[in-house]
Short mmCIF file of C-alpha atoms in Angstrom, two decimals:
data_model
loop_
_atom_site.label_atom_id
_atom_site.label_comp_id
_atom_site.label_asym_id
_atom_site.label_seq_id
_atom_site.Cartn_x
_atom_site.Cartn_y
_atom_site.Cartn_z
CA MET R 1 65.75 48.95 97.23
CA VAL R 2 65.75 45.75 94.22
CA ARG R 3 62.58 48.05 92.24
CA LYS R 4 62.90 44.91 89.73
CA SER R 5 61.61 42.44 92.28
CA GLN R 6 60.42 44.90 94.66
CA CYS R 7 57.60 44.82 91.32
CA SER R 8 57.14 40.86 90.71
CA ILE R 9 56.39 40.01 94.37
CA CYS R 10 53.75 42.01 94.48
CA LEU R 11 52.23 40.94 92.37
CA ALA R 12 52.50 37.79 93.03
CA ALA R 13 51.04 38.65 96.88
CA LEU R 14 48.33 41.52 95.29
CA LEU R 15 46.82 38.51 93.09
CA LEU R 16 47.39 35.75 95.97
CA MET R 17 45.07 38.86 98.44
CA ALA R 18 42.36 39.60 95.44
CA GLU R 19 42.03 35.70 94.40
CA VAL R 20 41.29 34.77 98.12
CA ALA R 21 38.63 37.83 98.76
CA HIS R 22 37.31 36.95 96.16
CA ALA R 23 37.13 32.56 97.05
CA GLU R 24 35.74 33.35 100.11
CA VAL R 25 32.98 36.29 99.08
CA THR R 26 31.67 32.88 96.41
CA VAL R 27 31.54 30.61 99.84
CA GLN R 28 29.56 32.93 101.47
CA SER R 29 27.15 33.35 98.48
CA LEU R 30 27.29 29.22 98.75
CA THR R 31 25.28 29.84 101.69
CA MET R 32 23.05 32.18 101.68
CA ASP R 33 20.04 31.00 101.82
CA ASN R 34 21.07 29.17 105.33
CA THR R 35 21.60 33.04 106.63
CA ALA R 36 19.58 33.96 109.78
CA LEU R 37 18.85 37.96 108.07
CA LEU R 38 18.23 37.90 104.56
CA THR R 39 17.39 41.58 104.99
CA PRO R 40 18.51 43.73 101.89
CA HIS R 41 20.52 46.76 102.34
CA SER R 42 24.65 45.75 104.13
CA LEU R 43 26.88 48.38 104.20
CA LYS R 44 30.78 47.03 105.09
CA ILE R 45 33.39 48.19 106.16
CA GLY R 46 37.60 46.74 105.88
CA TYR R 47 41.07 47.55 106.30
CA ALA R 48 43.40 45.10 106.16
CA VAL R 49 47.97 45.21 106.28
CA ASP R 50 50.44 43.01 104.72
CA SER R 51 53.51 43.39 107.16
CA TYR R 52 56.49 41.89 105.53
CA SER R 53 59.37 40.05 107.35
CA ASP R 54 61.99 41.07 105.41
CA TYR R 55 62.69 43.76 101.99
CA PHE R 56 59.00 44.97 102.20
CA GLU R 57 57.30 47.99 103.09
CA GLU R 58 53.15 47.62 104.86
CA THR R 59 50.69 47.21 102.39
CA PRO R 60 47.59 49.25 104.49
CA ILE R 61 44.21 48.90 102.15
CA LEU R 62 40.88 50.14 103.07
CA SER R 63 37.75 49.51 101.56
CA LEU R 64 34.27 49.83 101.64
CA GLN R 65 31.89 48.65 100.29
CA TYR R 66 27.18 48.60 99.99
CA GLY R 67 25.80 45.13 98.94
CA ARG R 68 22.11 44.60 97.85
CA LEU R 69 19.80 41.76 97.95
CA THR R 70 17.39 41.38 94.82
CA SER R 71 14.51 39.17 93.47
CA TRP R 72 17.09 38.56 90.49
CA GLY R 73 20.36 37.53 92.63
CA SER R 74 22.83 40.36 94.37
CA PHE R 75 25.06 42.91 93.62
CA SER R 76 27.60 45.03 95.54
CA LEU R 77 29.67 48.64 94.84
CA ARG R 78 33.01 48.21 96.61
CA LEU R 79 36.28 50.88 96.94
CA ASN R 80 39.43 49.84 97.88
CA ALA R 81 41.98 52.33 98.87
CA ALA R 82 45.57 52.04 99.86
CA ASP R 83 49.02 53.82 100.58
CA ARG R 84 52.32 52.33 99.86
CA TYR R 85 55.97 52.98 98.77
CA GLN R 86 54.67 56.79 98.47
CA SER R 87 51.93 56.36 96.22
CA GLN R 88 48.18 56.33 97.41
CA ASP R 89 45.61 54.19 94.39
CA THR R 90 42.10 53.64 94.41
CA GLN R 91 39.85 50.80 92.74
CA TYR R 92 36.29 50.65 92.31
CA GLU R 93 34.98 47.17 91.79
CA ILE R 94 31.52 46.12 90.88
CA ASP R 95 30.44 41.91 92.46
CA LEU R 96 27.14 40.92 90.84
CA TYR R 97 25.69 37.22 91.76
CA PRO R 98 22.48 36.23 89.20
CA LYS R 99 20.75 33.47 89.21
CA LEU R 100 20.31 30.03 86.56
CA TRP R 101 19.26 27.52 87.24
CA ASP R 102 18.02 26.37 90.99
CA GLY R 103 20.64 25.99 92.41
CA GLY R 104 22.63 27.35 89.67
CA TYR R 105 24.35 31.51 89.12
CA ALA R 106 26.97 32.84 88.73
CA GLU R 107 29.88 35.52 90.12
CA LEU R 108 31.15 38.42 87.41
CA ASN R 109 33.58 41.12 88.57
CA PHE R 110 34.58 44.23 87.55
CA GLY R 111 36.91 46.88 88.26
CA THR R 112 39.41 49.78 87.77
CA SER R 113 41.51 52.28 89.25
CA SER R 114 44.05 54.90 87.86
CA GLY R 115 46.88 54.35 89.65
CA HIS R 116 49.28 51.34 89.88
CA LEU R 117 48.56 49.25 93.27
CA PHE R 118 45.44 47.78 91.91
CA PRO R 119 45.21 46.53 88.57
CA ARG R 120 44.10 49.02 85.68
CA ASN R 121 41.25 46.14 85.14
CA ARG R 122 40.42 43.16 86.84
CA GLN R 123 37.28 40.93 85.43
CA GLY R 124 36.18 37.61 86.61
CA ALA R 125 33.57 35.33 85.41
CA GLU R 126 32.30 32.06 87.38
CA ILE R 127 29.75 29.61 87.06
CA PHE R 128 28.04 27.18 90.24
CA THR R 129 26.69 24.39 90.59
CA SER R 130 25.52 22.04 92.66
CA LEU R 131 26.45 18.54 91.87
CA GLY R 132 23.25 17.08 94.84
CA ASN R 133 24.25 14.70 97.29
CA GLY R 134 26.12 17.88 98.71
CA TYR R 135 28.71 18.52 96.01
CA GLU R 136 29.15 22.10 94.73
CA ALA R 137 31.46 23.07 91.87
CA SER R 138 32.60 25.74 89.89
CA LEU R 139 34.14 27.09 86.31
CA GLY R 140 35.82 30.40 86.18
CA VAL R 141 38.01 33.03 85.01
CA ARG R 142 39.54 36.13 85.68
CA HIS R 143 42.73 38.49 83.72
CA LEU R 144 44.37 41.26 85.25
CA ALA R 145 45.70 43.94 83.05
CA PHE R 146 48.33 46.37 84.97
CA THR R 147 50.73 49.35 83.20
CA ASN R 148 53.14 46.58 81.43
CA SER R 149 51.51 43.41 81.87
CA SER R 150 48.18 41.63 82.21
CA VAL R 151 47.54 37.97 83.80
CA THR R 152 45.61 35.34 83.01
CA MET R 153 43.34 33.02 85.97
CA TYR R 154 42.11 29.98 85.03
CA THR R 155 40.36 28.97 88.40
CA GLY R 156 37.33 26.47 89.89
CA SER R 157 36.29 24.99 92.85
CA LEU R 158 35.16 21.81 94.40
CA SER R 159 33.01 22.05 98.31
CA LYS R 160 31.27 19.43 100.14
CA TYR R 161 29.16 20.38 102.93
CA ILE R 162 29.47 16.98 105.95
CA GLY R 163 26.83 19.13 108.45
CA ASP R 164 28.35 21.74 109.95
CA TYR R 165 31.40 21.31 108.69
CA LEU R 166 31.96 22.97 104.57
CA LEU R 167 35.16 21.67 102.48
CA THR R 168 36.57 23.28 100.15
CA PHE R 169 39.86 22.73 97.58
CA ARG R 170 40.46 25.02 94.42
CA PRO R 171 43.16 25.33 92.02
CA TYR R 172 44.73 28.06 90.09
CA ILE R 173 46.14 28.24 87.00
CA THR R 174 48.17 30.46 85.37
CA PRO R 175 49.86 30.43 81.89
CA SER R 176 52.73 32.87 80.54
CA SER R 177 55.61 33.25 78.74
CA VAL R 178 57.51 31.67 80.89
CA GLY R 179 55.44 28.75 81.56
CA THR R 180 52.95 28.00 83.62
CA SER R 181 51.89 28.21 87.58
CA ARG R 182 50.42 26.28 89.25
CA SER R 183 48.64 26.69 92.34
CA ALA R 184 46.33 24.83 95.54
CA GLY R 185 44.01 26.24 98.12
CA ILE R 186 41.40 24.54 100.91
CA LYS R 187 39.61 25.66 103.43
CA LEU R 188 37.63 23.99 105.89
CA THR R 189 34.45 26.10 107.43
CA ARG R 190 32.71 25.73 110.33
CA TYR R 191 29.63 26.65 110.83
CA PHE R 192 27.65 27.86 114.01
CA ALA R 193 23.64 28.06 113.57
CA ASP R 194 23.96 29.94 110.24
CA ALA R 195 25.98 30.86 107.28
CA ASP R 196 26.73 33.77 108.68
CA ARG R 197 28.44 32.91 111.96
CA TYR R 198 31.71 30.34 111.36
CA VAL R 199 34.67 29.99 111.68
CA ARG R 200 37.67 28.71 108.67
CA PHE R 201 41.11 27.06 108.41
CA SER R 202 42.71 27.65 105.19
CA ALA R 203 46.41 26.61 104.04
CA SER R 204 47.49 26.77 100.78
CA THR R 205 50.72 25.60 98.22
CA GLY R 206 51.93 26.65 94.70
CA LYS R 207 54.28 28.02 92.62
CA SER R 208 55.43 30.10 89.45
CA PRO R 209 58.56 30.45 87.37
CA GLU R 210 60.37 33.77 86.46
CA GLU R 211 62.19 35.84 83.86
CA ARG R 212 65.23 36.55 85.57
CA THR R 213 66.98 38.86 84.47
CA PHE R 214 71.07 38.48 86.33
CA PRO R 215 72.62 35.96 85.67
CA PRO R 216 69.10 35.69 82.81
CA ASN R 217 67.43 32.33 82.85
CA ILE R 218 64.15 30.92 84.41
CA VAL R 219 63.57 30.33 88.31
CA THR R 220 60.96 28.40 89.71
CA LEU R 221 58.94 30.26 92.93
CA ARG R 222 56.91 28.84 96.31
CA SER R 223 54.91 30.00 98.44
CA HIS R 224 52.69 28.37 101.32
CA SER R 225 50.67 30.00 103.09
CA PHE R 226 48.14 28.92 105.94
CA GLY R 227 45.47 31.20 107.66
CA VAL R 228 42.20 31.30 110.05
CA GLU R 229 39.27 33.87 109.44
CA GLY R 230 35.76 34.18 112.31
CA GLN R 231 32.82 36.04 111.75
CA TRP R 232 29.85 36.56 114.76
CA SER R 233 27.10 39.03 115.79
CA PRO R 234 28.33 41.03 118.49
CA LYS R 235 24.19 42.14 118.19
CA THR R 236 21.52 41.75 115.85
CA ALA R 237 22.58 42.93 112.00
CA THR R 238 25.69 43.84 112.97
CA PHE R 239 28.86 41.24 112.17
CA VAL R 240 32.43 41.48 113.09
CA SER R 241 35.32 39.73 110.14
CA PRO R 242 38.66 38.79 111.61
CA SER R 243 41.37 37.42 109.16
CA PHE R 244 44.78 36.65 109.80
CA SER R 245 47.49 34.33 107.36
CA HIS R 246 51.30 33.64 107.68
CA GLU R 247 52.31 33.18 103.76
CA ARG R 248 55.95 32.30 102.64
CA GLN R 249 57.54 34.08 99.46
CA GLU R 250 60.21 32.93 97.33
CA LEU R 251 62.57 35.60 96.34
CA LEU R 252 63.25 35.87 92.86
CA PHE R 253 66.56 37.79 93.64
CA SER R 254 67.58 35.38 95.84
CA PRO R 255 66.20 31.92 95.00
CA GLY R 256 65.98 29.52 97.47
CA GLU R 257 65.79 32.78 99.86
CA TYR R 258 62.33 33.33 101.68
CA VAL R 259 60.47 36.49 103.24
CA GLY R 260 57.80 35.85 105.75
CA ILE R 261 54.10 38.16 105.04
CA ASP R 262 51.80 38.43 108.04
CA LYS R 263 48.26 39.67 106.64
CA PHE R 264 46.46 40.82 108.91
CA SER R 265 41.93 42.27 108.53
CA PHE R 266 39.12 43.14 110.20
CA THR R 267 35.83 44.11 108.65
CA ILE R 268 32.70 44.79 110.60
CA SER R 269 29.21 44.91 108.33
CA HIS R 270 25.26 46.05 109.02
CA ARG R 271 22.10 44.97 107.46
CA PHE R 272 19.10 46.97 106.81
#
């Protein structure tokens, strides 16, 4: 195992996983007014695992979340627990979705952990607004502080409702001392009856400059992914959400060689 390279790819995978998760929460918030079940409380438990084709161990994550709808918007409290490379870590997060104006709201995220499998500290802010004619847009920023480094990501989104479909485009720009990483993702969601029942297809691509120590130079690493997920209700007030995605990540210690990452997750939630 190459520890320095291992840390690099794990950081990249963690960032992508975290941002995808936040993007999905955002889509649900955009369509919350169309949900069939606006109960004030919710509980959610989830399990996710990343399985690598070579070099790296599986990375399982267990999460537990409580959500609450209020007169000013909504919030959620989340606990994430990870176990990989013979280490354990716990992350605590809070998400806030305050209403700002008619058709506009904010997404605020704060997180912290004491180990090294998650960012030591995490902050995020994004503002969403309706543009009319079925369009919605957002602008935001994420900051993740690790033990020996930090990352600031700038993002946004443009969404368009077309009947029962929602098409969303989201770019990411991440400046660093060795260059600027750029990536973009697209999602197509098909809703059934309401916002709580859907199937979603996604794809993303990007490239990131990284500093290689031997031989000393700057290499540009590429990654590509596609995925599918869905949510339905087997009985009133209970929802299940499985997902699968596949990512190809170029390796820092072997440019031109890719590792495959299969990502599985399953969540079950109950509203009351």
